[in-house]
CSV table of C-alpha atoms in Angstrom, one decimal:
chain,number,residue,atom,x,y,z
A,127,UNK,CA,-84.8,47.2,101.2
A,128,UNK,CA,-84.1,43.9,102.6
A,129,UNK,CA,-88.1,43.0,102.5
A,130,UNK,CA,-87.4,42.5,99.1
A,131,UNK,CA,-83.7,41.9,99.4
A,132,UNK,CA,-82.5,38.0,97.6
A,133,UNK,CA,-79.6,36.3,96.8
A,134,UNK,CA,-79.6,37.3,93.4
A,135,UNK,CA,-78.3,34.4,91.4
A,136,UNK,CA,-76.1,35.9,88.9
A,137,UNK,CA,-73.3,33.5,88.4
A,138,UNK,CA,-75.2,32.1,85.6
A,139,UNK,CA,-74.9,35.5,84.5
A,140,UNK,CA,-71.0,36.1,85.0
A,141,UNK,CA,-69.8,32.2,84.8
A,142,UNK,CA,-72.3,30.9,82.3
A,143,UNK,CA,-71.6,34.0,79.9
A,144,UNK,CA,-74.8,34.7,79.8
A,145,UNK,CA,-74.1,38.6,79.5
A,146,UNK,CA,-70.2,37.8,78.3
A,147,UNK,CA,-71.3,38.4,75.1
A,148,UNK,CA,-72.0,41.8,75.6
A,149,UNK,CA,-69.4,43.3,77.1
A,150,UNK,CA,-67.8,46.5,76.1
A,151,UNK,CA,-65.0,46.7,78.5
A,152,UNK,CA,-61.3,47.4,77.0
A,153,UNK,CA,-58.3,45.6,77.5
A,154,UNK,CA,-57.7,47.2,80.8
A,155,UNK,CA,-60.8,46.5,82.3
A,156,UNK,CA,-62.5,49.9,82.7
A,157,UNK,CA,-65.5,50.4,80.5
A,158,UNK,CA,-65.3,51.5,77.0
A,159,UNK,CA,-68.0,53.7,77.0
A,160,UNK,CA,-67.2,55.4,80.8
A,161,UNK,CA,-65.6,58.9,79.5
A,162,UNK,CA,-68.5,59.8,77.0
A,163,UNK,CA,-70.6,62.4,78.5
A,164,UNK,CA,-74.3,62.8,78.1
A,165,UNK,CA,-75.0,63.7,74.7
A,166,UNK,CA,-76.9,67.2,76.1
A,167,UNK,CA,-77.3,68.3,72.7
A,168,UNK,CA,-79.3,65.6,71.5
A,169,UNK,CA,-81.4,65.6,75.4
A,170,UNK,CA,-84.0,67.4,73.7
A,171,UNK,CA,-87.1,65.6,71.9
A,172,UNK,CA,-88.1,67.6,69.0
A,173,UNK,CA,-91.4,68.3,68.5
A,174,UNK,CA,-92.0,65.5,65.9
A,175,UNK,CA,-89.9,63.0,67.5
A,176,UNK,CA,-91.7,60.3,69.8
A,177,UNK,CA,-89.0,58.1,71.4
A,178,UNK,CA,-90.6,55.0,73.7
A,179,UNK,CA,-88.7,53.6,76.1
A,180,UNK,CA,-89.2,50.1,77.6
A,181,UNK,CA,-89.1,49.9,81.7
A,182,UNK,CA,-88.7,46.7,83.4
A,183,UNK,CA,-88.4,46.4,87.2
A,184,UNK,CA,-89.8,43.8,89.6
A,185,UNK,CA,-93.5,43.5,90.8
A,186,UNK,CA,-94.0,44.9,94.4
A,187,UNK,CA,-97.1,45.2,96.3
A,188,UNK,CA,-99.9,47.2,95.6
A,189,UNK,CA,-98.7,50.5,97.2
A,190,UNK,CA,-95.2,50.1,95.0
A,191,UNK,CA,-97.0,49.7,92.1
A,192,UNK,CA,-98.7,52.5,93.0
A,193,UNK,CA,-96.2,54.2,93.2
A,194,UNK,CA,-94.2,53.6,90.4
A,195,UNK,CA,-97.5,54.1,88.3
A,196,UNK,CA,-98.0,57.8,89.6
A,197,UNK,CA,-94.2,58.5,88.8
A,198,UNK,CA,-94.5,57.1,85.1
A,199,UNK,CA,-97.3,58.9,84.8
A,200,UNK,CA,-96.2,62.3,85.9
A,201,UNK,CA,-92.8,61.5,84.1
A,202,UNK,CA,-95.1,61.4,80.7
A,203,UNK,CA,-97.2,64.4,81.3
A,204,UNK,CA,-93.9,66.6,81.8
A,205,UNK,CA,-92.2,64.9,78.6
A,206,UNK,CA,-95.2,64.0,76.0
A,207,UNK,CA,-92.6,62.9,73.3
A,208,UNK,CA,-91.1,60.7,75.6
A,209,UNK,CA,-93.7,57.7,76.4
A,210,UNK,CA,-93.1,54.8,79.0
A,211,UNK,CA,-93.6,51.3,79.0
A,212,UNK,CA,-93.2,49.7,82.3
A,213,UNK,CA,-93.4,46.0,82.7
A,214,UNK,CA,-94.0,44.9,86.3
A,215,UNK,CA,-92.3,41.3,86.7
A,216,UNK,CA,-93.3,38.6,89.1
A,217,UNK,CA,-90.1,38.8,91.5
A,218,UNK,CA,-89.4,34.9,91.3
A,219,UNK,CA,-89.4,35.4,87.5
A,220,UNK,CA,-87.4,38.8,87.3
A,221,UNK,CA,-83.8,38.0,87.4
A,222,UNK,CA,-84.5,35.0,85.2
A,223,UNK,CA,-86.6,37.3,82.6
A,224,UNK,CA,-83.8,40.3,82.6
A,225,UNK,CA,-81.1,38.2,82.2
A,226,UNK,CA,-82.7,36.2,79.0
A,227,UNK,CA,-83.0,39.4,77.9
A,228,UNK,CA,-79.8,40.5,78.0
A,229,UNK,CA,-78.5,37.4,76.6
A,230,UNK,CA,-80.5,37.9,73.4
A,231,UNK,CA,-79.2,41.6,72.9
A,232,UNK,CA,-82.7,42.9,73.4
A,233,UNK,CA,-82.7,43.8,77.2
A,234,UNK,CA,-85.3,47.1,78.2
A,235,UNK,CA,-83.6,50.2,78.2
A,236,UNK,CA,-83.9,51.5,82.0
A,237,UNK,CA,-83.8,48.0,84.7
A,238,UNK,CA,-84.4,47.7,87.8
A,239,UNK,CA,-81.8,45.8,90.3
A,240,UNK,CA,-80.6,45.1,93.3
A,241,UNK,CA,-77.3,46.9,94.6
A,242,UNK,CA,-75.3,43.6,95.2
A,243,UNK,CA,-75.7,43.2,91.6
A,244,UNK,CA,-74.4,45.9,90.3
A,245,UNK,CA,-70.6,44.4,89.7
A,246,UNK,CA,-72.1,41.2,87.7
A,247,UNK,CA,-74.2,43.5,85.6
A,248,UNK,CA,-71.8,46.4,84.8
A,249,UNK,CA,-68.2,43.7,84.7
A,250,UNK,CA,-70.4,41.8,82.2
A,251,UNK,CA,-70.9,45.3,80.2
A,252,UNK,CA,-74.9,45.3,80.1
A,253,UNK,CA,-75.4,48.7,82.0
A,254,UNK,CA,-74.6,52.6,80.9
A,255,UNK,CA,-72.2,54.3,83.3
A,256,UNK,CA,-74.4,57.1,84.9
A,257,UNK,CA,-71.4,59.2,86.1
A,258,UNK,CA,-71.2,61.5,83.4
A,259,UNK,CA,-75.1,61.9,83.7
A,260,UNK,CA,-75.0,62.5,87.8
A,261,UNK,CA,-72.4,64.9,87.1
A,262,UNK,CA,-74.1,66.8,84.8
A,263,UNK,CA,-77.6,67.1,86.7
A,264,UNK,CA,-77.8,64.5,88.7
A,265,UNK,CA,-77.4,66.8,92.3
A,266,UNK,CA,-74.2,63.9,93.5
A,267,UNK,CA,-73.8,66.0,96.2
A,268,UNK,CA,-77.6,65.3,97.8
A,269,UNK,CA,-76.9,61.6,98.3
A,270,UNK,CA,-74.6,60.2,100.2
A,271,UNK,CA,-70.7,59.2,99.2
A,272,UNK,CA,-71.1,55.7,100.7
A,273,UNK,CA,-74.7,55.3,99.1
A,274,UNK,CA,-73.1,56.1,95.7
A,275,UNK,CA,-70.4,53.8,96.0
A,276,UNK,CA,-72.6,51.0,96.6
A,277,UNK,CA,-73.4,51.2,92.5
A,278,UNK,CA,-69.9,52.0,91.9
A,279,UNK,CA,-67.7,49.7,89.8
A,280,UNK,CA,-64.6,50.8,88.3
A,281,UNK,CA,-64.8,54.1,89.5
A,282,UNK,CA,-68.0,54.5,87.2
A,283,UNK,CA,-71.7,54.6,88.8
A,284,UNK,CA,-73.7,52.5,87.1
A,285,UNK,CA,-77.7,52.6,89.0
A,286,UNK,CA,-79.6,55.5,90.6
A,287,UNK,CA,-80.6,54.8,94.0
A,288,UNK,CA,-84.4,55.3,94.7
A,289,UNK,CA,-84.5,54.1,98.3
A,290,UNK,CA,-82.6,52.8,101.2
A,291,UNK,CA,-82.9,50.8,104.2
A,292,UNK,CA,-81.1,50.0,107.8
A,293,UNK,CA,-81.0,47.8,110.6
A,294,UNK,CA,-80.9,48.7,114.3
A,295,UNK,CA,-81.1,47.2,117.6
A,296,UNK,CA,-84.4,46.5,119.0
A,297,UNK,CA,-84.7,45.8,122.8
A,298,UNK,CA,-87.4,44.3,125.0
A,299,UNK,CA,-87.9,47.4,127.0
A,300,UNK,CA,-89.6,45.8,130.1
A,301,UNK,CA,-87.3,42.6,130.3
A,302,UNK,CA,-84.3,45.6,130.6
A,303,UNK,CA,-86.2,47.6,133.3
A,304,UNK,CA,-87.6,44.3,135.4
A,305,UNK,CA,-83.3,43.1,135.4
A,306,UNK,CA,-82.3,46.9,136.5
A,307,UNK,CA,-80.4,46.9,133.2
A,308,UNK,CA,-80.0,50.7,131.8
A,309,UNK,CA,-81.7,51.7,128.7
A,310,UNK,CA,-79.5,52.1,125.5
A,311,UNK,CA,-79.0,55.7,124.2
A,312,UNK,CA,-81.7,56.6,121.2
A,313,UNK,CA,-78.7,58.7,120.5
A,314,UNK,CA,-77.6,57.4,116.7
A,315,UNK,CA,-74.2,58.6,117.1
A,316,UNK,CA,-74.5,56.7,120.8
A,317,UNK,CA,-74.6,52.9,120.4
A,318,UNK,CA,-73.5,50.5,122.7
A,319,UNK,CA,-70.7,48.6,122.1
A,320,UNK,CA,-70.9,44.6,121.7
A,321,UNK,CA,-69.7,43.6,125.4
A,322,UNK,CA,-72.5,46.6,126.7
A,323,UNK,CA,-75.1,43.7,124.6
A,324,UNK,CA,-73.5,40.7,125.5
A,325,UNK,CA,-73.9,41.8,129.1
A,326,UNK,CA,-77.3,42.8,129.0
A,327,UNK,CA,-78.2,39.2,126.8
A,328,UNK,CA,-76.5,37.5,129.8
A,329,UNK,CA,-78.6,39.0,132.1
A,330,UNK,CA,-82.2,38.5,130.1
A,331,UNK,CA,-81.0,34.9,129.3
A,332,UNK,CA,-83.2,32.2,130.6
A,333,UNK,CA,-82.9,29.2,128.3
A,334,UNK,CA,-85.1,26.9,130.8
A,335,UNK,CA,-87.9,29.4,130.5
A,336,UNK,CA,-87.4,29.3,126.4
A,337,UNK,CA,-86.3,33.3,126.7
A,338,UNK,CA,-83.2,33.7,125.1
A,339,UNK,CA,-80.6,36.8,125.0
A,340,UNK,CA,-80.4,38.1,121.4
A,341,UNK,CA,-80.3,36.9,117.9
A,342,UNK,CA,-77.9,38.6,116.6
A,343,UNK,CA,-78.1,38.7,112.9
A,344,UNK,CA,-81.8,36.9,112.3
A,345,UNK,CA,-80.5,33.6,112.3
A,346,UNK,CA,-79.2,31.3,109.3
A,347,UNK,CA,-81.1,32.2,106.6
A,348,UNK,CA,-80.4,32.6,102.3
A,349,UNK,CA,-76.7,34.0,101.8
A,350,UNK,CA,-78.4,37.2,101.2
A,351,UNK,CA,-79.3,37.9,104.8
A,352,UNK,CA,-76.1,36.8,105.8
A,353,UNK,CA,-74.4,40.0,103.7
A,354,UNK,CA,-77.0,42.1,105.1
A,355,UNK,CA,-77.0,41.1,108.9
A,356,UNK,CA,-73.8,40.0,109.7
A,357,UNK,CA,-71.3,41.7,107.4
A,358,UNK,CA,-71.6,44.7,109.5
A,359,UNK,CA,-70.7,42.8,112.4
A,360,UNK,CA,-67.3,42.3,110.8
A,361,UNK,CA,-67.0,45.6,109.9
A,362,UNK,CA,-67.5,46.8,113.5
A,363,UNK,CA,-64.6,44.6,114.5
A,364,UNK,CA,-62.6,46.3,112.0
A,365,UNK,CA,-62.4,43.4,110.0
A,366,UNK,CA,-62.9,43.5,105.9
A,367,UNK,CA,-64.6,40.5,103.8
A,368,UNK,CA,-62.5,41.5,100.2
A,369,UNK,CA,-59.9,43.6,98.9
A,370,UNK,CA,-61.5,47.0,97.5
A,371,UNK,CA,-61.2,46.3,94.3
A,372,UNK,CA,-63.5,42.9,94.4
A,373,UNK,CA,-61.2,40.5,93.5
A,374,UNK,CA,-59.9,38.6,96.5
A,375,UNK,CA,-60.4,37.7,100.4
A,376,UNK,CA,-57.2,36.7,100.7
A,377,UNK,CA,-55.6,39.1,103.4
A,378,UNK,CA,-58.9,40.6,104.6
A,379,UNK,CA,-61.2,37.3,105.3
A,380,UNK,CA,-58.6,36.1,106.9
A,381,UNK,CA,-57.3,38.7,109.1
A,382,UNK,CA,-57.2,38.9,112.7
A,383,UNK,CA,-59.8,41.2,113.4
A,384,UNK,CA,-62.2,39.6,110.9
A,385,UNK,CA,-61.6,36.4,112.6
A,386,UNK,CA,-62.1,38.3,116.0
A,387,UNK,CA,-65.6,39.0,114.9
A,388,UNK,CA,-66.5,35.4,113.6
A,389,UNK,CA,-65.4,34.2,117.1
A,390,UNK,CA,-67.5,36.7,118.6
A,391,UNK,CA,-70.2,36.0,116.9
A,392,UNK,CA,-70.1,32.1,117.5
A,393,UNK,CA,-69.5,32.7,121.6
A,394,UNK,CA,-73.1,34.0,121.7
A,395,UNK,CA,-74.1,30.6,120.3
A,396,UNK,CA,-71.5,28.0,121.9
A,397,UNK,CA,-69.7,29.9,125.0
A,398,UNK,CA,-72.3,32.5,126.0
A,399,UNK,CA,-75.3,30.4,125.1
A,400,UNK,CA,-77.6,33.6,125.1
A,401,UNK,CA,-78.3,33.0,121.3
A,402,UNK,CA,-80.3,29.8,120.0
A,403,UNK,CA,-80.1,28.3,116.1
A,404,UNK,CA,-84.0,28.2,116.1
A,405,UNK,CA,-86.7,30.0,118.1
A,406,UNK,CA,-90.4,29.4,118.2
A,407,UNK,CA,-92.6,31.8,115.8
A,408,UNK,CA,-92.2,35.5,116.6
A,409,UNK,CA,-89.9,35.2,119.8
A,410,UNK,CA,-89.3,39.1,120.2
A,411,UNK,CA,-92.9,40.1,120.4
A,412,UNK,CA,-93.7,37.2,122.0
A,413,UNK,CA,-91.5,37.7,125.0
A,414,UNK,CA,-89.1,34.9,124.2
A,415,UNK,CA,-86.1,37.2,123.0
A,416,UNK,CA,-84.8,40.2,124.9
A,417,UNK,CA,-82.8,41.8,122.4
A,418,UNK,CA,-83.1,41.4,118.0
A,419,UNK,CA,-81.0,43.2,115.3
A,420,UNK,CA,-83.8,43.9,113.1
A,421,UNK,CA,-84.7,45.9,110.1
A,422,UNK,CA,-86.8,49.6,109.5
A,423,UNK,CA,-89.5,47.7,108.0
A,424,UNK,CA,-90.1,45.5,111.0
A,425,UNK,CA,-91.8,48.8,112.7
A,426,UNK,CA,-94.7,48.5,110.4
A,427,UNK,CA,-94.9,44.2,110.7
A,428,UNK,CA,-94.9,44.4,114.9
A,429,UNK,CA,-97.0,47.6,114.5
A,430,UNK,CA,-99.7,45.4,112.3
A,431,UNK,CA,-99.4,42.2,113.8
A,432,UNK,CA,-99.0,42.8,117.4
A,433,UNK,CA,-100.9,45.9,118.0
A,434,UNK,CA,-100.5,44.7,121.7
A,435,UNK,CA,-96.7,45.0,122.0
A,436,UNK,CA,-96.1,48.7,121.7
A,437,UNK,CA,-93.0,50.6,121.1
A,438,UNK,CA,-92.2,52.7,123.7
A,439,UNK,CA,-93.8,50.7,126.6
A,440,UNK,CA,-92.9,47.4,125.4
A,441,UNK,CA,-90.0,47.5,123.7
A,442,UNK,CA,-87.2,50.5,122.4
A,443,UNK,CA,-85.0,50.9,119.5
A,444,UNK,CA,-81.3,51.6,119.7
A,445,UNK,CA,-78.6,51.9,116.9
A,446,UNK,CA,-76.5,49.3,115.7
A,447,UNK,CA,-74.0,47.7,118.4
A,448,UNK,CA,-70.3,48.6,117.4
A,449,UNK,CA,-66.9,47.1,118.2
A,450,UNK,CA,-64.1,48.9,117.2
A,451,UNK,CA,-66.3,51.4,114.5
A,452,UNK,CA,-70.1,52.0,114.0
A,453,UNK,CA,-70.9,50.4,110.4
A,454,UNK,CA,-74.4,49.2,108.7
A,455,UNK,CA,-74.9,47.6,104.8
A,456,UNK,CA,-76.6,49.9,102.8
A,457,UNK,CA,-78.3,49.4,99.2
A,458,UNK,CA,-81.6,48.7,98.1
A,459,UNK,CA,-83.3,48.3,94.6
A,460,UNK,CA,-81.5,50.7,92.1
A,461,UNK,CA,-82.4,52.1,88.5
A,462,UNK,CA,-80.2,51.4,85.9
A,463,UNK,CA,-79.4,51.7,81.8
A,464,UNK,CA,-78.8,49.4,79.3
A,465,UNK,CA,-76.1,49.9,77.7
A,466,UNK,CA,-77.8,49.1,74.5
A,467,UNK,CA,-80.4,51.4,74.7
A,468,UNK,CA,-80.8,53.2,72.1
A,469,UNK,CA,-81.9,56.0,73.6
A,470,UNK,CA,-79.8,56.6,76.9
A,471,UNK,CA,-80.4,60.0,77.2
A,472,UNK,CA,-84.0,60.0,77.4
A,473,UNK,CA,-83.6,57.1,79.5
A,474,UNK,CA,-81.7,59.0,81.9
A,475,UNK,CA,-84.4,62.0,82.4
A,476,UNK,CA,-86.6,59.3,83.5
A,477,UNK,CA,-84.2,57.6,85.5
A,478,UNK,CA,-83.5,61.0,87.4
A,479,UNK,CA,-87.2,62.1,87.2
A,480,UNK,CA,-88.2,58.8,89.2
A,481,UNK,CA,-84.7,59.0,91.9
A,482,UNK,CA,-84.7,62.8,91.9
A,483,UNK,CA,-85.9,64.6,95.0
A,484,UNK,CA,-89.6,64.8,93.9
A,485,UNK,CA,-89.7,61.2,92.8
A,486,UNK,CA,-88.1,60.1,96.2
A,487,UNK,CA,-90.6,62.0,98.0
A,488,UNK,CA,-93.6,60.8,95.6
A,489,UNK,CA,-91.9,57.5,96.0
A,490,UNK,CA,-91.4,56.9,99.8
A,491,UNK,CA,-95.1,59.4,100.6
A,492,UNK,CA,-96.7,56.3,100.0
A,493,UNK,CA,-94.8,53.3,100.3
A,494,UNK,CA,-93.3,54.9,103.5
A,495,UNK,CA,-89.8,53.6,102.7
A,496,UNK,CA,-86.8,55.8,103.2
A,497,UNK,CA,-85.4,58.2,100.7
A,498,UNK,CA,-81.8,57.9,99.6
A,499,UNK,CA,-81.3,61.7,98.8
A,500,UNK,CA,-80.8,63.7,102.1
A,501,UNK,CA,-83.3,66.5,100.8
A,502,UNK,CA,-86.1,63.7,100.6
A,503,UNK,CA,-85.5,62.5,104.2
A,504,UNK,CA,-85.4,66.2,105.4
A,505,UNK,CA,-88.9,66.6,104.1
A,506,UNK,CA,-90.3,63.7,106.2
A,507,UNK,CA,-90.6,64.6,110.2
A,508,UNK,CA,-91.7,61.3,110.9
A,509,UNK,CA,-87.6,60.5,109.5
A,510,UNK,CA,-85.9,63.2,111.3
A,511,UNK,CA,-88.0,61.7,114.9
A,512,UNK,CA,-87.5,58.6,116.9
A,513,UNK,CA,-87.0,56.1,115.8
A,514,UNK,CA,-86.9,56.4,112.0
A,515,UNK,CA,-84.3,58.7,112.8
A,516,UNK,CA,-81.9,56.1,114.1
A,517,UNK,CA,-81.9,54.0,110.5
A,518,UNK,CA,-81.7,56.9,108.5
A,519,UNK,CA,-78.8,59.0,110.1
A,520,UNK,CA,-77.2,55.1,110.5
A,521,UNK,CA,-77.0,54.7,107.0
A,522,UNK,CA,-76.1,58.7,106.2
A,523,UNK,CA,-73.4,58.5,108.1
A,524,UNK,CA,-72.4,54.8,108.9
A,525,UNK,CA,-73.5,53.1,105.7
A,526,UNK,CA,-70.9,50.8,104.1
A,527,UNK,CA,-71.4,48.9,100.7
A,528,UNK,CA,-71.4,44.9,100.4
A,529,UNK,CA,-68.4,43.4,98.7
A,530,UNK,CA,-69.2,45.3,95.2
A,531,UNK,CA,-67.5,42.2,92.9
A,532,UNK,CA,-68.9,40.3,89.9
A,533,UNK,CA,-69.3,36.9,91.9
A,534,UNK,CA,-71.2,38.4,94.9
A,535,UNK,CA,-73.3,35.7,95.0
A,536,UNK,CA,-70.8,33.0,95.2
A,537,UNK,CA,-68.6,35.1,97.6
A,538,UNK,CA,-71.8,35.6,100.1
A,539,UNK,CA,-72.7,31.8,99.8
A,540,UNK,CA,-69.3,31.3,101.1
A,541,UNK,CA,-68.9,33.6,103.8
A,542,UNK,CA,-72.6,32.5,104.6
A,543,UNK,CA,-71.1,28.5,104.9
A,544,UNK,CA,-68.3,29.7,107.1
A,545,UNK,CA,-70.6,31.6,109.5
A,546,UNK,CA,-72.3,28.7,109.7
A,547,UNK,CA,-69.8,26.1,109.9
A,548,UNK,CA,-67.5,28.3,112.6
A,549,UNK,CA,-71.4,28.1,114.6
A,550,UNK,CA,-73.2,25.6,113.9
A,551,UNK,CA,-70.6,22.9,113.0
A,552,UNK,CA,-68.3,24.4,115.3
A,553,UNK,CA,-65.4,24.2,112.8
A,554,UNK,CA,-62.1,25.6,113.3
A,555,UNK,CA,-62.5,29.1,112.0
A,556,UNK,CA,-58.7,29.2,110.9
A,557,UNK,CA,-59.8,26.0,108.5
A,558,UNK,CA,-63.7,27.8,107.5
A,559,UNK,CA,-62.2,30.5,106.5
A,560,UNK,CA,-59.4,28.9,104.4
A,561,UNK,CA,-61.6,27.4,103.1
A,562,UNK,CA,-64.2,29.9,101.5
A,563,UNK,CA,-61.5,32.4,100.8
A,564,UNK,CA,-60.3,29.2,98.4
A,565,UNK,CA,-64.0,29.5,97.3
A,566,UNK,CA,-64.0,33.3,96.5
A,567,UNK,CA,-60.6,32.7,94.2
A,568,UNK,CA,-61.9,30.0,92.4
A,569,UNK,CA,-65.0,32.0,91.1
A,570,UNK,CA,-63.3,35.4,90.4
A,571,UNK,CA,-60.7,32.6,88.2
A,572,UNK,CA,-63.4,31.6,86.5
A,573,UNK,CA,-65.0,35.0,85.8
A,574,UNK,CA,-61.3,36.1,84.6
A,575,UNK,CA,-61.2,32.7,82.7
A,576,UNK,CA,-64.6,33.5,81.2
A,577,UNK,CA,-63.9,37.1,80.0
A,578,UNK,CA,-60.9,35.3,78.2
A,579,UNK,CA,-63.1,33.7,75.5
């Protein structure tokens, strides 16, 4: 969920060789260890046996923890020869922590971690391919194809999704009615399309009153929020960020519609002038924005904090504007294996215990996020009603994966500096995106040149 959604800074990881060490890839790039199937024989703990397993994931707040405390505990009282010890990590010290770990060959058999991650971590060969496992009793079929492919490197899954989130359009409902501007469909198969917004923002813009159109993509913030906000934007356009394979932009950065979508996206800054590079503290619920791309977990945040500005009376929520193609990022925080556990097999009962349906609805009862599986949304009315509904049939049906590449960092830092040079700078976009593509090249060298030694 992008509440706790960072820029992950991996390169250390990938360029520093931090977790070069332990790869197990072959010559031809696919894992070593991606054909062996779970070892069902040995699944079973004999009575005599006591196998512990170590569990590391990043500290959340009190409800999470919560959470994931009920689930370990439950997991132990089914399995009593199969004990637990989870390690909640500050989240500024968690990626530093795991990766130290990994480094020394002594990393925690089941991880948590973010899905933009999961190329660095499984090209790098510190995680377990799952595929085999999901196969075997995993229930595939119960989560969606695009959600899966968001862990998916190599054709090999590598994390178990827990939860997911989504992004819609959220509308000042009184600022549409008071310009006669019709309401947007709650319809998630009905959004508007991008000129439908762009008119409305022109109508609700009123810079000399400090009220402002729409932000389309909250603003210029870390490279993470860029892949999570505004890559979808492209994607709507029909445009691409990098080849499906992860290893270049060269021909998909740079192509027309991409570009098409960059210019867009810079006209409601510089030509339109119904979008502003900073606003004053809380514009939408304050009146001073008429239309924000926002996430699920904003409900609860305007719900809290501005008890007085009331959905439904105040303000609506619509689906995600489209261009060309309706298209949202999906991926959240993931469960995954080391790959040098020694004890994968338990590891992954625990792994599918805690994402399996009755984890994902233990899970999401109280932290209220939303369930990956389809079974665990069904079981929630408040997910299959307005407007929860709207984020979770988005990302069922209209979900995409970020760039899934070992230098996903590096590559969203320079898509982020070409958003923002095409914008803010006002760049020539031919030249910005030259320019990062050049950028994304020289990092997936370097990873390449890396793996060589």
């Amino acid at each position: 969920m992008l509440k706790k959604l960072s820029q992950t800074v991996v390169s250390a990881i990938v360029v520093g060789g931090l977790l070069a060490g332990c790869s197990t890839q072959s010559d031809n790039g696919t894992s070593a260890t991606s054909s062996s199937a779970p070892k069902q024989a040995d699944s079973t703990v004999k009575k005599e046996d006591k196998v512990k397993l170590t569990f590391w994931r990043n500290s959340g707040n009190d409800t999470e923890n919560a959470a994931y405390d009920k689930l370990v505990a439950s997991f132990m009282e089914k399995y009593p020869n199969i004990s637990v010890e989870m390690t909640p990590i500050p989240y500024s010290d968690y990626d530093t922590k795991l990766r130290v770990s990994i480094a020394s060959g002594s990393p925690p058999d089941i991880m948590a971690l973010d899905a933009p991650t999961v190329g660095s971590y499984a090209n790098a060969g510190a995680l377990k391919p799952l595929t085999a496992y999901f196969k075997a009793d995993g229930n595939m079929e119960d989560v969606p194809k695009s959600t899966l492919a968001t862990y998916t490197y190599q054709n090999e899954i590598y994390m178990a999704p827990l939860t997911e989130s989504s992004i819609a359009m959220f509308y000042n409902k009184k600022m549409f009615q008071a310009k006669g501007i019709p309401l947007p469909s709650k319809n998630p198969d009905e959004p508007w399309t991008w000129d439908q917004v762009l008119d409305a923002a022109k109508k609700i813009n009123d810079p000399a009153n400090g009220i402002f159109g729409i932000d389309p993509a909250q603003g210029f913030g870390s490279a993470g929020g860029t892949a999570y906000f505004k890559y979808p934007i492209i994607w709507q356009f029909g445009g691409e960020i990098m080849s499906p394979d992860g290893t270049t932009s060269k021909g998909y950065l740079d192509s027309a519609q991409t570009k098409k979508a960059i210019q867009f996206f810079s006209d409601l800054y510089n030509k339109d002038k119904v979008s502003a590079l900073e606003y004053p503290p809380d514009p939408f619920p304050n009146g001073k924005l008429g239309i924000t791309i926002d996430g699920s977990w904003s409900l609860t945040n305007l719900k809290e904090k501005f008890p007085n500005f009331k959905l439904g009376e105040d303000y609506d929520i619509a689906p995600l504007p489209k261009g060309t193609a309706q298209a949202v990022a999906n991926g959240s925080w993931a469960l995954g294996i080391s790959s040098k556990s020694k004890n994968p097999d338990e590891a992954w009962k625990f792994v599918n215990w805690v994402t399996g349906h009755d984890g994902q609805k233990t899970y999401a009862g109280m932290t209220k996020d939303i369930p990956s599986r389809y079974s665990a949304a069904k079981d929630f009315p408040e997910l299959n009603e307005y407007p929860k509904n709207i984020f979770v049939i988005q990302n069922q049906k209209y979900g995409r994966p970020r760039p899934i590449t070992p230098i996903f960092p590096q590559m969203s830092d320079a898509v982020n500096k070409m958003f923002e040079d095409v914008t803010i700078g006002k760049r020539n976009i031919d030249a910005s995106i030259a320019e990062a593509i050049t950028t994304i090249d020289k990092a997936n060298a370097d990873v390449k040149a890396q793996q060589k030694k």
